[in-house]
GROMACS .gro file of C-alpha atoms in nm:
model
  388
    1UNK     CA    1   2.798  -0.818   2.902
    2UNK     CA    2   2.568  -0.589   3.111
    3UNK     CA    3   2.428  -0.254   2.917
    4UNK     CA    4   2.443  -0.476   2.559
    5UNK     CA    5   2.196  -0.228   2.425
    6UNK     CA    6   2.458   0.039   2.477
    7UNK     CA    7   2.797  -0.106   2.478
    8UNK     CA    8   2.949  -0.276   2.207
    9UNK     CA    9   3.116  -0.616   2.231
   10UNK     CA   10   3.490  -0.593   2.312
   11UNK     CA   11   3.700  -0.617   1.994
   12UNK     CA   12   3.398  -0.540   1.760
   13UNK     CA   13   3.400  -0.189   1.624
   14UNK     CA   14   3.122   0.038   1.748
   15UNK     CA   15   2.880   0.178   1.488
   16UNK     CA   16   2.853   0.501   1.679
   17UNK     CA   17   3.121   0.600   1.903
   18UNK     CA   18   3.121   0.942   1.781
   19UNK     CA   19   3.062   1.067   2.161
   20UNK     CA   20   3.367   0.826   2.252
   21UNK     CA   21   3.624   1.013   2.081
   22UNK     CA   22   3.655   1.310   2.263
   23UNK     CA   23   3.703   1.051   2.603
   24UNK     CA   24   4.002   0.853   2.413
   25UNK     CA   25   4.160   1.171   2.307
   26UNK     CA   26   4.131   1.298   2.679
   27UNK     CA   27   4.297   0.980   2.773
   28UNK     CA   28   4.577   1.009   2.544
   29UNK     CA   29   4.638   1.366   2.654
   30UNK     CA   30   4.651   1.260   3.015
   31UNK     CA   31   4.907   0.983   2.954
   32UNK     CA   32   5.157   1.220   2.773
   33UNK     CA   33   5.098   1.467   3.066
   34UNK     CA   34   5.145   1.197   3.336
   35UNK     CA   35   5.474   1.073   3.139
   36UNK     CA   36   5.601   1.423   3.140
   37UNK     CA   37   5.549   1.447   3.523
   38UNK     CA   38   5.691   1.084   3.583
   39UNK     CA   39   6.014   1.220   3.378
   40UNK     CA   40   6.046   1.534   3.609
   41UNK     CA   41   6.027   1.276   3.915
   42UNK     CA   42   6.293   1.064   3.772
   43UNK     CA   43   6.536   1.339   3.685
   44UNK     CA   44   6.491   1.488   4.036
   45UNK     CA   45   6.535   1.164   4.248
   46UNK     CA   46   6.782   0.967   3.994
   47UNK     CA   47   7.066   1.023   4.262
   48UNK     CA   48   6.876   0.825   4.510
   49UNK     CA   49   6.769   0.545   4.287
   50UNK     CA   50   6.948   0.234   4.342
   51UNK     CA   51   6.987   0.155   3.945
   52UNK     CA   52   6.906   0.482   3.768
   53UNK     CA   53   7.013   0.353   3.430
   54UNK     CA   54   6.738   0.107   3.470
   55UNK     CA   55   6.518   0.384   3.561
   56UNK     CA   56   6.577   0.553   3.262
   57UNK     CA   57   6.541   0.243   3.059
   58UNK     CA   58   6.174   0.214   3.210
   59UNK     CA   59   6.090   0.561   3.124
   60UNK     CA   60   6.197   0.502   2.766
   61UNK     CA   61   5.947   0.202   2.757
   62UNK     CA   62   5.686   0.420   2.904
   63UNK     CA   63   5.740   0.665   2.652
   64UNK     CA   64   5.706   0.409   2.351
   65UNK     CA   65   5.397   0.246   2.523
   66UNK     CA   66   5.231   0.590   2.536
   67UNK     CA   67   5.274   0.638   2.183
   68UNK     CA   68   5.148   0.301   2.114
   69UNK     CA   69   4.849   0.323   2.298
   70UNK     CA   70   4.751   0.662   2.169
   71UNK     CA   71   4.785   0.535   1.815
   72UNK     CA   72   4.596   0.211   1.904
   73UNK     CA   73   4.324   0.361   2.115
   74UNK     CA   74   4.257   0.612   1.827
   75UNK     CA   75   4.111   0.347   1.591
   76UNK     CA   76   3.776   0.174   1.741
   77UNK     CA   77   3.905  -0.151   1.546
   78UNK     CA   78   4.184  -0.178   1.805
   79UNK     CA   79   3.993  -0.097   2.136
   80UNK     CA   80   3.964  -0.478   2.186
   81UNK     CA   81   4.079  -0.711   2.496
   82UNK     CA   82   4.449  -0.745   2.324
   83UNK     CA   83   4.540  -0.395   2.343
   84UNK     CA   84   4.353  -0.333   2.679
   85UNK     CA   85   4.482  -0.650   2.859
   86UNK     CA   86   4.834  -0.517   2.748
   87UNK     CA   87   4.830  -0.208   2.858
   88UNK     CA   88   4.736  -0.310   3.205
   89UNK     CA   89   5.019  -0.538   3.195
   90UNK     CA   90   5.277  -0.290   3.093
   91UNK     CA   91   5.169  -0.101   3.403
   92UNK     CA   92   5.179  -0.393   3.628
   93UNK     CA   93   5.534  -0.456   3.499
   94UNK     CA   94   5.662  -0.108   3.561
   95UNK     CA   95   5.548  -0.156   3.908
   96UNK     CA   96   5.693  -0.465   3.947
   97UNK     CA   97   6.022  -0.306   3.838
   98UNK     CA   98   6.011  -0.017   4.055
   99UNK     CA   99   6.162  -0.151   4.393
  100UNK     CA  100   6.470  -0.317   4.185
  101UNK     CA  101   6.532   0.053   3.993
  102UNK     CA  102   6.413   0.270   4.280
  103UNK     CA  103   6.532   0.077   4.561
  104UNK     CA  104   6.340  -0.067   4.844
  105UNK     CA  105   6.495   0.168   5.107
  106UNK     CA  106   6.386   0.461   4.866
  107UNK     CA  107   6.045   0.354   4.864
  108UNK     CA  108   6.036   0.297   5.231
  109UNK     CA  109   6.174   0.653   5.269
  110UNK     CA  110   5.876   0.782   5.061
  111UNK     CA  111   6.005   0.785   4.710
  112UNK     CA  112   5.735   0.721   4.484
  113UNK     CA  113   5.711   0.435   4.202
  114UNK     CA  114   5.841   0.492   3.845
  115UNK     CA  115   5.454   0.487   3.739
  116UNK     CA  116   5.366   0.779   3.962
  117UNK     CA  117   5.034   0.894   3.811
  118UNK     CA  118   5.108   0.717   3.471
  119UNK     CA  119   4.961   0.379   3.629
  120UNK     CA  120   4.611   0.576   3.592
  121UNK     CA  121   4.636   0.525   3.224
  122UNK     CA  122   4.504   0.171   3.174
  123UNK     CA  123   4.226   0.223   3.440
  124UNK     CA  124   4.094   0.535   3.247
  125UNK     CA  125   4.102   0.320   2.892
  126UNK     CA  126   3.930   0.050   3.068
  127UNK     CA  127   3.647   0.282   3.190
  128UNK     CA  128   3.619   0.438   2.860
  129UNK     CA  129   3.581   0.104   2.693
  130UNK     CA  130   3.335  -0.087   2.899
  131UNK     CA  131   3.182   0.155   3.179
  132UNK     CA  132   3.218   0.180   3.560
  133UNK     CA  133   3.242  -0.166   3.649
  134UNK     CA  134   3.560  -0.218   3.400
  135UNK     CA  135   3.708   0.080   3.523
  136UNK     CA  136   3.677  -0.051   3.900
  137UNK     CA  137   3.815  -0.381   3.803
  138UNK     CA  138   4.128  -0.228   3.620
  139UNK     CA  139   4.177  -0.010   3.930
  140UNK     CA  140   4.174  -0.303   4.190
  141UNK     CA  141   4.435  -0.480   3.965
  142UNK     CA  142   4.679  -0.165   3.946
  143UNK     CA  143   4.617  -0.114   4.331
  144UNK     CA  144   4.716  -0.496   4.405
  145UNK     CA  145   5.028  -0.464   4.183
  146UNK     CA  146   5.139  -0.133   4.371
  147UNK     CA  147   5.058  -0.294   4.712
  148UNK     CA  148   5.288  -0.595   4.599
  149UNK     CA  149   5.576  -0.357   4.517
  150UNK     CA  150   5.573  -0.186   4.863
  151UNK     CA  151   5.681  -0.312   5.195
  152UNK     CA  152   5.489  -0.042   5.404
  153UNK     CA  153   5.174   0.135   5.317
  154UNK     CA  154   5.164   0.522   5.365
  155UNK     CA  155   4.893   0.766   5.399
  156UNK     CA  156   5.002   0.890   5.026
  157UNK     CA  157   4.971   0.522   4.874
  158UNK     CA  158   4.627   0.473   5.030
  159UNK     CA  159   4.515   0.818   4.907
  160UNK     CA  160   4.650   0.754   4.561
  161UNK     CA  161   4.456   0.412   4.581
  162UNK     CA  162   4.091   0.557   4.658
  163UNK     CA  163   4.172   0.833   4.394
  164UNK     CA  164   4.224   0.545   4.133
  165UNK     CA  165   3.908   0.357   4.225
  166UNK     CA  166   3.718   0.687   4.220
  167UNK     CA  167   3.834   0.776   3.864
  168UNK     CA  168   3.780   0.434   3.747
  169UNK     CA  169   3.421   0.449   3.853
  170UNK     CA  170   3.344   0.791   3.770
  171UNK     CA  171   3.496   0.798   3.415
  172UNK     CA  172   3.300   0.488   3.340
  173UNK     CA  173   2.989   0.623   3.468
  174UNK     CA  174   3.043   0.932   3.226
  175UNK     CA  175   3.148   0.726   2.924
  176UNK     CA  176   2.845   0.516   2.976
  177UNK     CA  177   2.609   0.823   2.960
  178UNK     CA  178   2.797   0.927   2.656
  179UNK     CA  179   2.715   0.631   2.469
  180UNK     CA  180   2.353   0.634   2.583
  181UNK     CA  181   2.318   0.992   2.487
  182UNK     CA  182   2.472   0.907   2.135
  183UNK     CA  183   2.222   0.605   2.099
  184UNK     CA  184   1.934   0.821   2.170
  185UNK     CA  185   2.054   1.102   1.932
  186UNK     CA  186   2.061   0.833   1.654
  187UNK     CA  187   1.720   0.709   1.729
  188UNK     CA  188   1.584   1.063   1.758
  189UNK     CA  189   1.752   1.158   1.397
  190UNK     CA  190   1.594   0.829   1.251
  191UNK     CA  191   1.250   0.926   1.399
  192UNK     CA  192   1.273   1.254   1.220
  193UNK     CA  193   1.375   1.116   0.898
  194UNK     CA  194   1.105   0.853   0.900
  195UNK     CA  195   0.832   1.129   1.024
  196UNK     CA  196   0.942   1.360   0.719
  197UNK     CA  197   0.922   1.050   0.477
  198UNK     CA  198   0.547   0.992   0.611
  199UNK     CA  199   0.458   1.350   0.547
  200UNK     CA  200   0.604   1.339   0.205
  201UNK     CA  201   0.418   1.029   0.107
  202UNK     CA  202   0.117   1.179   0.261
  203UNK     CA  203   0.151   1.466   0.061
  204UNK     CA  204   0.197   1.258  -0.270
  205UNK     CA  205  -0.097   1.067  -0.194
  206UNK     CA  206  -0.335   1.362  -0.093
  207UNK     CA  207  -0.237   1.496  -0.445
  208UNK     CA  208  -0.274   1.197  -0.643
  209UNK     CA  209  -0.426   0.878  -0.514
  210UNK     CA  210  -0.705   1.057  -0.303
  211UNK     CA  211  -0.812   1.291  -0.593
  212UNK     CA  212  -0.865   0.990  -0.833
  213UNK     CA  213  -1.061   0.804  -0.558
  214UNK     CA  214  -1.311   1.080  -0.533
  215UNK     CA  215  -1.313   1.141  -0.894
  216UNK     CA  216  -1.437   0.777  -0.948
  217UNK     CA  217  -1.676   0.789  -0.668
  218UNK     CA  218  -1.822   1.099  -0.801
  219UNK     CA  219  -1.866   1.019  -1.161
  220UNK     CA  220  -1.989   0.657  -1.060
  221UNK     CA  221  -2.251   0.733  -0.769
  222UNK     CA  222  -2.573   0.761  -0.991
  223UNK     CA  223  -2.475   0.440  -1.170
  224UNK     CA  224  -2.631   0.114  -1.115
  225UNK     CA  225  -2.455  -0.239  -1.147
  226UNK     CA  226  -2.101  -0.311  -1.095
  227UNK     CA  227  -1.986   0.034  -1.176
  228UNK     CA  228  -2.215   0.192  -0.891
  229UNK     CA  229  -2.058  -0.077  -0.671
  230UNK     CA  230  -1.717   0.012  -0.786
  231UNK     CA  231  -1.770   0.404  -0.699
  232UNK     CA  232  -1.909   0.298  -0.361
  233UNK     CA  233  -1.581   0.108  -0.290
  234UNK     CA  234  -1.382   0.396  -0.420
  235UNK     CA  235  -1.540   0.618  -0.173
  236UNK     CA  236  -1.509   0.394   0.120
  237UNK     CA  237  -1.116   0.355   0.024
  238UNK     CA  238  -1.099   0.734  -0.014
  239UNK     CA  239  -1.253   0.801   0.338
  240UNK     CA  240  -1.032   0.532   0.512
  241UNK     CA  241  -0.704   0.674   0.346
  242UNK     CA  242  -0.816   1.000   0.440
  243UNK     CA  243  -0.831   0.896   0.802
  244UNK     CA  244  -0.495   0.717   0.789
  245UNK     CA  245  -0.328   1.015   0.652
  246UNK     CA  246  -0.474   1.284   0.898
  247UNK     CA  247  -0.422   1.034   1.190
  248UNK     CA  248  -0.785   1.038   1.290
  249UNK     CA  249  -0.906   0.880   1.603
  250UNK     CA  250  -1.236   0.740   1.723
  251UNK     CA  251  -1.464   0.969   1.912
  252UNK     CA  252  -1.314   1.066   2.215
  253UNK     CA  253  -0.982   0.942   2.143
  254UNK     CA  254  -0.838   1.246   1.951
  255UNK     CA  255  -0.512   1.253   2.123
  256UNK     CA  256  -0.347   1.601   2.262
  257UNK     CA  257  -0.125   1.772   2.027
  258UNK     CA  258   0.037   1.937   2.344
  259UNK     CA  259  -0.033   2.004   2.719
  260UNK     CA  260  -0.345   2.213   2.672
  261UNK     CA  261  -0.408   2.161   2.280
  262UNK     CA  262  -0.580   1.921   2.029
  263UNK     CA  263  -0.527   1.841   1.678
  264UNK     CA  264  -0.816   1.973   1.475
  265UNK     CA  265  -0.744   1.755   1.179
  266UNK     CA  266  -0.793   1.450   1.412
  267UNK     CA  267  -1.091   1.574   1.587
  268UNK     CA  268  -1.284   1.643   1.199
  269UNK     CA  269  -1.120   1.292   1.085
  270UNK     CA  270  -1.408   1.108   1.267
  271UNK     CA  271  -1.650   1.272   1.018
  272UNK     CA  272  -1.479   1.131   0.705
  273UNK     CA  273  -1.669   0.876   0.549
  274UNK     CA  274  -1.796   0.764   0.178
  275UNK     CA  275  -2.015   1.068   0.151
  276UNK     CA  276  -1.812   1.320   0.355
  277UNK     CA  277  -1.442   1.416   0.210
  278UNK     CA  278  -1.203   1.585   0.435
  279UNK     CA  279  -0.906   1.815   0.303
  280UNK     CA  280  -0.666   1.885   0.552
  281UNK     CA  281  -0.301   2.025   0.564
  282UNK     CA  282  -0.040   1.746   0.566
  283UNK     CA  283   0.075   1.839   0.931
  284UNK     CA  284  -0.136   1.876   1.248
  285UNK     CA  285  -0.344   2.166   1.325
  286UNK     CA  286  -0.310   2.209   1.710
  287UNK     CA  287  -0.562   2.461   1.864
  288UNK     CA  288  -0.649   2.518   2.234
  289UNK     CA  289  -0.857   2.206   2.354
  290UNK     CA  290  -1.179   2.443   2.409
  291UNK     CA  291  -1.159   2.614   2.056
  292UNK     CA  292  -1.073   2.272   1.879
  293UNK     CA  293  -1.371   2.091   2.056
  294UNK     CA  294  -1.638   2.387   1.994
  295UNK     CA  295  -1.530   2.410   1.628
  296UNK     CA  296  -1.542   2.042   1.584
  297UNK     CA  297  -1.894   2.041   1.735
  298UNK     CA  298  -2.004   2.319   1.526
  299UNK     CA  299  -1.865   2.123   1.196
  300UNK     CA  300  -2.060   1.841   1.326
  301UNK     CA  301  -2.381   2.036   1.353
  302UNK     CA  302  -2.315   2.192   0.994
  303UNK     CA  303  -2.268   1.819   0.835
  304UNK     CA  304  -2.609   1.725   1.035
  305UNK     CA  305  -2.804   1.994   0.852
  306UNK     CA  306  -2.613   1.853   0.516
  307UNK     CA  307  -2.763   1.506   0.585
  308UNK     CA  308  -3.077   1.617   0.695
  309UNK     CA  309  -3.180   1.893   0.416
  310UNK     CA  310  -2.920   1.845   0.130
  311UNK     CA  311  -2.835   1.444   0.134
  312UNK     CA  312  -2.564   1.359  -0.101
  313UNK     CA  313  -2.218   1.441  -0.062
  314UNK     CA  314  -2.037   1.711   0.139
  315UNK     CA  315  -1.679   1.863   0.138
  316UNK     CA  316  -1.497   1.966   0.425
  317UNK     CA  317  -1.174   2.205   0.414
  318UNK     CA  318  -0.941   2.268   0.695
  319UNK     CA  319  -0.736   2.592   0.625
  320UNK     CA  320  -0.456   2.690   0.859
  321UNK     CA  321  -0.401   3.067   0.809
  322UNK     CA  322  -0.159   3.100   1.145
  323UNK     CA  323  -0.377   3.347   1.354
  324UNK     CA  324  -0.702   3.200   1.236
  325UNK     CA  325  -0.841   2.853   1.130
  326UNK     CA  326  -1.120   2.818   0.880
  327UNK     CA  327  -1.327   2.511   0.829
  328UNK     CA  328  -1.529   2.523   0.489
  329UNK     CA  329  -1.843   2.273   0.467
  330UNK     CA  330  -1.976   2.267   0.107
  331UNK     CA  331  -2.268   2.050  -0.028
  332UNK     CA  332  -2.425   1.988  -0.358
  333UNK     CA  333  -2.781   2.028  -0.249
  334UNK     CA  334  -3.080   2.241  -0.324
  335UNK     CA  335  -2.934   2.548  -0.145
  336UNK     CA  336  -3.114   2.767   0.107
  337UNK     CA  337  -3.397   3.002  -0.008
  338UNK     CA  338  -3.371   3.365   0.103
  339UNK     CA  339  -3.506   3.423   0.411
  340UNK     CA  340  -3.523   3.061   0.523
  341UNK     CA  341  -3.272   3.086   0.811
  342UNK     CA  342  -3.464   3.402   0.957
  343UNK     CA  343  -3.759   3.200   0.939
  344UNK     CA  344  -3.652   2.913   1.117
  345UNK     CA  345  -3.547   3.129   1.414
  346UNK     CA  346  -3.884   3.270   1.421
  347UNK     CA  347  -4.024   2.939   1.439
  348UNK     CA  348  -3.771   2.826   1.736
  349UNK     CA  349  -3.581   2.596   1.513
  350UNK     CA  350  -3.227   2.727   1.628
  351UNK     CA  351  -3.001   2.440   1.493
  352UNK     CA  352  -2.810   2.699   1.280
  353UNK     CA  353  -2.830   2.981   1.516
  354UNK     CA  354  -2.709   2.826   1.832
  355UNK     CA  355  -2.538   2.499   1.741
  356UNK     CA  356  -2.312   2.657   1.483
  357UNK     CA  357  -2.317   3.043   1.512
  358UNK     CA  358  -2.356   3.056   1.879
  359UNK     CA  359  -2.065   2.832   1.927
  360UNK     CA  360  -1.833   3.005   1.694
  361UNK     CA  361  -1.974   3.365   1.818
  362UNK     CA  362  -1.852   3.261   2.149
  363UNK     CA  363  -1.501   3.188   2.046
  364UNK     CA  364  -1.489   3.531   1.874
  365UNK     CA  365  -1.515   3.374   1.518
  366UNK     CA  366  -1.757   3.441   1.221
  367UNK     CA  367  -1.991   3.231   1.022
  368UNK     CA  368  -2.039   3.278   0.648
  369UNK     CA  369  -2.327   3.125   0.459
  370UNK     CA  370  -2.315   3.118   0.073
  371UNK     CA  371  -2.619   2.940  -0.072
  372UNK     CA  372  -2.755   2.936  -0.416
  373UNK     CA  373  -3.077   2.794  -0.484
  374UNK     CA  374  -3.028   2.480  -0.700
  375UNK     CA  375  -2.621   2.496  -0.664
  376UNK     CA  376  -2.578   2.388  -0.319
  377UNK     CA  377  -2.442   2.548   0.011
  378UNK     CA  378  -2.085   2.646   0.137
  379UNK     CA  379  -2.049   2.730   0.531
  380UNK     CA  380  -1.727   2.889   0.625
  381UNK     CA  381  -1.651   2.889   0.985
  382UNK     CA  382  -1.354   3.110   1.097
  383UNK     CA  383  -1.229   3.158   1.430
  384UNK     CA  384  -0.880   3.296   1.583
  385UNK     CA  385  -0.624   3.038   1.721
  386UNK     CA  386  -0.687   3.200   2.078
  387UNK     CA  387  -1.044   3.259   2.197
  388UNK     CA  388  -1.141   3.633   2.274
   0.00000   0.00000   0.00000
């Protein structure tokens, strides 16, 4: 039937149905309340009935059937066609008995049928079980049975039929929305569980596999033959695995982490390679788009200096400290002699001054360069999460 992705096949228990439970309880409460109203009407008009004893027996049948449906619909396995069809048939039977028990003259004089509002019970049950279309069909069947039991159609009967049709359509629509909402909730819960599992695996891989690959690449980088080739392959796999964990995108394709934010981890992931190791938090590092792009550009300029002057490997570390974010770039090159950076500025070579320090300073951040001749260089780029 229509909406197969939402509605379960009639007669087959739903695997969800949590949101439907309150609806079925509401239907049961309505039927008992409607039956109490029917009892008051029968007690009031019994003297006008052609066969009041028969009316009393019909009322007992209605009571028994109300209890039966309350117990039946309470269990998902029993909400199939047999109970739905029998429910509708009982109401139609009560409507057909009404002219004999009440009397056609009494009905013509305006006396209600024995079912009164109780006849809406199966309409609501059909609507909850299958949506507005099924509820409308049940309402049409009940209206036709009520029409057949009457010799004259009054304004009250016509109004009752219209309300019955509206109830079938509206309740069915609400029931469908409830089941759809439950399906989406289950999918959201499953997605959250899958995301948590991926994050757990990423942490495990980061703490074990990546460290082993980095160790193999570092120990075998200067060896020849098969050992050197194995080290190179280990380095490539480390870079690829880091990019996979970080969700790295191609240049220009680092997707937004929010409406006006970018994930710094994804932006820097493009720099990971066999010679550049990237260590980042297991979760994203969202920053305002301007801050993320400028910090990534400054990091790229730092790595360019490493390739030109230091060679060998470089290690990039991202630290999310809440109010600030720090990116550290460390190499194993010859270091920077004292006064070398000031001399480069006097000579007009402004790579570090403008591409690195200038960008970070514009963001209100700081650049710390620690260089020891023969022991490599470490550059720390620290910026506030919000530009000043």
